[in-house]
CSV table of C-alpha atoms in Angstrom, one decimal:
chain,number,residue,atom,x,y,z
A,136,UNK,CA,-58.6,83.0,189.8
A,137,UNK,CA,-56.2,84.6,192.4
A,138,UNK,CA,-53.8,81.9,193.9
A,139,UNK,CA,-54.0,80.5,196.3
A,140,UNK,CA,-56.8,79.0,196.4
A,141,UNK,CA,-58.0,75.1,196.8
A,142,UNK,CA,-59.1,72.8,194.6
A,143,UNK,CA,-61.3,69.4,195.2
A,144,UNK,CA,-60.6,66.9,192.6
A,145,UNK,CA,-63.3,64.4,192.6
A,146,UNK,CA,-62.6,61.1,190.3
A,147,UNK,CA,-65.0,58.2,190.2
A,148,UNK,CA,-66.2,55.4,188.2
A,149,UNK,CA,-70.2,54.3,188.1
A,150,UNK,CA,-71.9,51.1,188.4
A,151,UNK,CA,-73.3,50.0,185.7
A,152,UNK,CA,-76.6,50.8,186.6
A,153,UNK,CA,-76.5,55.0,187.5
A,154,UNK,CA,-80.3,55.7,187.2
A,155,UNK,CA,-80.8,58.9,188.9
A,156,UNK,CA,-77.2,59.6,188.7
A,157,UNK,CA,-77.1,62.6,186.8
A,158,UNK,CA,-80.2,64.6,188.2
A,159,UNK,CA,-78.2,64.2,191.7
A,160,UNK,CA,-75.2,65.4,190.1
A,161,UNK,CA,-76.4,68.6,188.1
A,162,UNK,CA,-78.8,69.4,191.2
A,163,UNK,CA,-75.3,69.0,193.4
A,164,UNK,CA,-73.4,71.2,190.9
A,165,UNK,CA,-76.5,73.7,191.5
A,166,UNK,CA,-76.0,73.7,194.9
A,167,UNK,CA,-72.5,74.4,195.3
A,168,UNK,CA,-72.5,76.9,192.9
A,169,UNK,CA,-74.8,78.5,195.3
A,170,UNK,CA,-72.0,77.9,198.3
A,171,UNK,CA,-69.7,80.5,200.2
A,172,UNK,CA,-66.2,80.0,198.9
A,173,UNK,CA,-67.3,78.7,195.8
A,174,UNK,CA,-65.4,79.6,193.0
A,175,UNK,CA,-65.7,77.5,189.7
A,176,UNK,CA,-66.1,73.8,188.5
A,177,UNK,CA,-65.1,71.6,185.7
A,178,UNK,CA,-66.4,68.0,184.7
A,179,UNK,CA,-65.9,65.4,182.3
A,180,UNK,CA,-66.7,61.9,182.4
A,181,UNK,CA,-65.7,58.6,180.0
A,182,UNK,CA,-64.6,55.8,181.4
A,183,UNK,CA,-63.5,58.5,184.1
A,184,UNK,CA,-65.3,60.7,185.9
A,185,UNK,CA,-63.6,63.5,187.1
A,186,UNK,CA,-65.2,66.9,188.6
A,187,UNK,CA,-63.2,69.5,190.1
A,188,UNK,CA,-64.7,72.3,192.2
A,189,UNK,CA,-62.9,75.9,193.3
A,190,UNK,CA,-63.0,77.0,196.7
A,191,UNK,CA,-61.6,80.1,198.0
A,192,UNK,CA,-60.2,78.4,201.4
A,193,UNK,CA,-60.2,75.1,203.5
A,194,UNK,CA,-63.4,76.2,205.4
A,195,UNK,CA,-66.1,76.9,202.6
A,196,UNK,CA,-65.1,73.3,201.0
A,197,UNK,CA,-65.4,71.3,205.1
A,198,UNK,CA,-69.0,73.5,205.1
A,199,UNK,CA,-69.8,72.3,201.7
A,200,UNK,CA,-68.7,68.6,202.8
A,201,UNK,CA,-71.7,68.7,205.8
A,202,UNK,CA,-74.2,70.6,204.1
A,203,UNK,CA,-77.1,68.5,204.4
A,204,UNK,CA,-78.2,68.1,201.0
A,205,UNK,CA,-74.9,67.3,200.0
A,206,UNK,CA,-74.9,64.4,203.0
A,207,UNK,CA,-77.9,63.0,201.5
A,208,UNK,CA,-75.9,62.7,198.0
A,209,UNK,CA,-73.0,61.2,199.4
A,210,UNK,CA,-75.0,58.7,201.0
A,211,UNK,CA,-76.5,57.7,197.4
A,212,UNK,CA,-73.8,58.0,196.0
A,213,UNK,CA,-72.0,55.1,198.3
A,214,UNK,CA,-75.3,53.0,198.1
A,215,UNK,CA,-76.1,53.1,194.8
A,216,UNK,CA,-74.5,54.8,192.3
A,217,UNK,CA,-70.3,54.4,193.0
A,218,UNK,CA,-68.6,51.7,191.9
A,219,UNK,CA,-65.2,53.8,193.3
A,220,UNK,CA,-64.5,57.2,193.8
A,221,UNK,CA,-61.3,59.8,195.3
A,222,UNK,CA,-61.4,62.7,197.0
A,223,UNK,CA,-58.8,64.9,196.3
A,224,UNK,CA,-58.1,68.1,198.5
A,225,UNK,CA,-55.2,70.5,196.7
A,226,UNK,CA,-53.8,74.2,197.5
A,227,UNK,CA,-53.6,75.4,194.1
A,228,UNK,CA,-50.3,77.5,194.1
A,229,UNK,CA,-50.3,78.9,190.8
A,230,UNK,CA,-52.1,78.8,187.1
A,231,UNK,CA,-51.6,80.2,183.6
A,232,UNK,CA,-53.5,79.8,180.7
A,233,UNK,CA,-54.2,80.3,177.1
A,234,UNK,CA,-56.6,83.0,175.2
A,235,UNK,CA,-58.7,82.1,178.6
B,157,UNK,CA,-51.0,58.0,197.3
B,158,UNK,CA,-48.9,59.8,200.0
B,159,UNK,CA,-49.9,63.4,200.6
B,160,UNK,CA,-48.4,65.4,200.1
B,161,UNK,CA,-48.1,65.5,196.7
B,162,UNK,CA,-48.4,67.7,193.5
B,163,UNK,CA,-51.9,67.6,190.7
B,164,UNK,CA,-50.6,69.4,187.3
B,165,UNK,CA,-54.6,70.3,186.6
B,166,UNK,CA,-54.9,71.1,182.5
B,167,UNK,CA,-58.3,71.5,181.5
B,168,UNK,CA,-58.3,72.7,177.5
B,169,UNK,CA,-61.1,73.1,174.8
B,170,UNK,CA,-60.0,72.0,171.2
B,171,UNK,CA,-60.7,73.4,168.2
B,172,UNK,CA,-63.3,72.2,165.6
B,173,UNK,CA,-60.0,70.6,163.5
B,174,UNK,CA,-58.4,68.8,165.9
B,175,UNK,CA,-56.8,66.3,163.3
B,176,UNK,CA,-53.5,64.6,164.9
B,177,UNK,CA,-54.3,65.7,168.5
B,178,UNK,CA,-55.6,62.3,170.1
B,179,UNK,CA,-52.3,60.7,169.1
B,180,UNK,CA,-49.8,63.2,170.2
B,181,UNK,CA,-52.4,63.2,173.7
B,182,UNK,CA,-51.7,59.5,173.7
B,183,UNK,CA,-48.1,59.3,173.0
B,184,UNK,CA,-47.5,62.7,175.3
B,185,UNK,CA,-49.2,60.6,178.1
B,186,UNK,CA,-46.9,57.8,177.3
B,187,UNK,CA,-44.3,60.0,177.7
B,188,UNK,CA,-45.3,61.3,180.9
B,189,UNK,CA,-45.4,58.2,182.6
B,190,UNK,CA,-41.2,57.7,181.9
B,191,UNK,CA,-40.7,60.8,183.8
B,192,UNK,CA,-39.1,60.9,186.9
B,193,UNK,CA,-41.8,61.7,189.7
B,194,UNK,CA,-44.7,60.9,188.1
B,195,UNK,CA,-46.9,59.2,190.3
B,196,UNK,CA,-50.2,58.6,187.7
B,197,UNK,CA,-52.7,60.1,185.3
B,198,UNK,CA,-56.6,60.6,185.2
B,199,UNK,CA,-58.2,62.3,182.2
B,200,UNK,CA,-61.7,62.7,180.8
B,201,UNK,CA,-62.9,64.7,177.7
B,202,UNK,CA,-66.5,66.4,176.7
B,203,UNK,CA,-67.1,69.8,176.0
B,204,UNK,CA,-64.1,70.3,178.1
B,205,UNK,CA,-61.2,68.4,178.7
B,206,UNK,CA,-59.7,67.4,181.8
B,207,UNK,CA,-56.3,65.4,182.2
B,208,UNK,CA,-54.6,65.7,185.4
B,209,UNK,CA,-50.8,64.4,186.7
B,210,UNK,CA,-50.0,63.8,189.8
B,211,UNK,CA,-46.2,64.4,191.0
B,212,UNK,CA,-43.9,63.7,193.6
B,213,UNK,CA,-42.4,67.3,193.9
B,214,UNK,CA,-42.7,70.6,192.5
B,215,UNK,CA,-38.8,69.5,190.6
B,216,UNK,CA,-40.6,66.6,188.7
B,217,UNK,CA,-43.2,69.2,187.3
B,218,UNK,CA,-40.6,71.4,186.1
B,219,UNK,CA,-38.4,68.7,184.2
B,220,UNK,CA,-41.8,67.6,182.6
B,221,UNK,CA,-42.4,71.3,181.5
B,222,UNK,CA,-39.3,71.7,179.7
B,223,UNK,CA,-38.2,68.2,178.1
B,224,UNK,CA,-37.5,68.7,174.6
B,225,UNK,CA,-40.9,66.5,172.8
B,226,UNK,CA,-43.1,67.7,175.4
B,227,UNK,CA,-42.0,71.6,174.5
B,228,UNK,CA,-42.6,70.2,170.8
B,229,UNK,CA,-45.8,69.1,172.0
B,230,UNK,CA,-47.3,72.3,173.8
B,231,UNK,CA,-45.8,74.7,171.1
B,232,UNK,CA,-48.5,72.3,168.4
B,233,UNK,CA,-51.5,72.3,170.8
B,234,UNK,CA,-51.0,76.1,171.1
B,235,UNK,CA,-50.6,76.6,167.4
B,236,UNK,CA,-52.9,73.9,166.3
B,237,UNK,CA,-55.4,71.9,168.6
B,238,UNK,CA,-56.3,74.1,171.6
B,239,UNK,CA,-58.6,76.6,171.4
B,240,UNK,CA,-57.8,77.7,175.2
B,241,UNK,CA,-56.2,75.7,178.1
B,242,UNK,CA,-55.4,76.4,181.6
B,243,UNK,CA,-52.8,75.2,183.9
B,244,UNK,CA,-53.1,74.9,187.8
B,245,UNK,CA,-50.2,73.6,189.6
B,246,UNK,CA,-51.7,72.5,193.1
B,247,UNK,CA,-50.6,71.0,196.2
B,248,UNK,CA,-52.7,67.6,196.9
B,249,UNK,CA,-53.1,68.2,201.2
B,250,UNK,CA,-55.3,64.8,202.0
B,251,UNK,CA,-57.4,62.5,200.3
B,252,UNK,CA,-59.7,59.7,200.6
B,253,UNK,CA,-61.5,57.3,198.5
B,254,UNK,CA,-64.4,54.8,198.3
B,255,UNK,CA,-63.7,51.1,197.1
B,256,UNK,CA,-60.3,51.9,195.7
C-alpha cells in the first residue's frame, strides 16, 4: 500500500461467554471490506484479539465508525461480548516487507 | 497511553518448519521491553501473525532496528522462520478504550 495511509488497530479481550461473537465479526469484516477508503485487514486472536483495518484517510474510517450496522455491533459488542477493548487510530508513515 | 505515539505493526506468516522460532519470539520480546522508548507489546498468531510495539518516538524504533541480537534475530526469521512479513511504522493520532 502507498504511504500514507491510516491504520485502526483494534485489541480486545472476550468474555467468557462470546456466543454470536464471531458471526458479528466476520459479517463486520464483510461490511468494511465493502467501505470507501477501505484498504486491507489483518486479525488474529489468543488470549489477544487484535484486528487491524486499512483506510486510505481519516474520513472513510469516522464514516465507517457511524455506519449503522456497524453502530449496532458496537453496541453488542459493549453489552455482551467485551470484556475490554482499544481503539487505536495511526498514520502509517512507511512499510517494507518480505517476498510480500 | 499518550498520543502521540509510534505502533511498529509486523504481521508475518511462518513457514511449515518453524522449529526454534517461538523462543527467539519470546526472548526477542523480552528484549524489546529493555529498550529505551518502549511503551508495551500486543501480539496474537493464527494463520497470520500479528505482534505490534508501541514507541515513544520514531528514535526508539530505530535503536530497536539496529541493536546487535535483534539484527541476529531478523537476519534468522528471514533465512529461517518467515515465509513473508511486513513492516508498518505508523503514527498512533488518538485512542480510546472500553473497560481498560
Amino acid at each position: 500500500m502507498k504511504t500514507p495511509y491510516y491504520a485502526v488497530i483494534f485489541t480486545s479481550i472476550l468474555n467468557q461467554d462470546s456466543e454470536g461473537y464471531l458471526a458479528m465479526a466476520e459479517q463486520m469484516e464483510g461490511l468494511a471490506k465493502e467501505q470507501k477508503g477501505f484498504l486491507g485487514i489483518d486479525s488474529a486472536r489468543n488470549e489477544i484479539g487484535i484486528t487491524i483495518s486499512y483506510w486510505k484517510d481519516e474520513e472513510s474510517i469516522k464514516t465507517w465508525k457511524q455506519q449503522n450496522d456497524h453502530i449496532m455491533a458496537q453496541k453488542m459488542g459493549k453489552e455482551k461480548w467485551y470484556k475490554s477493548y482499544s481503539v487505536r487510530v495511526a498514520r502509517v508513515e512507511r512499510e517494507y516487507g518480505f517476498r510480500l
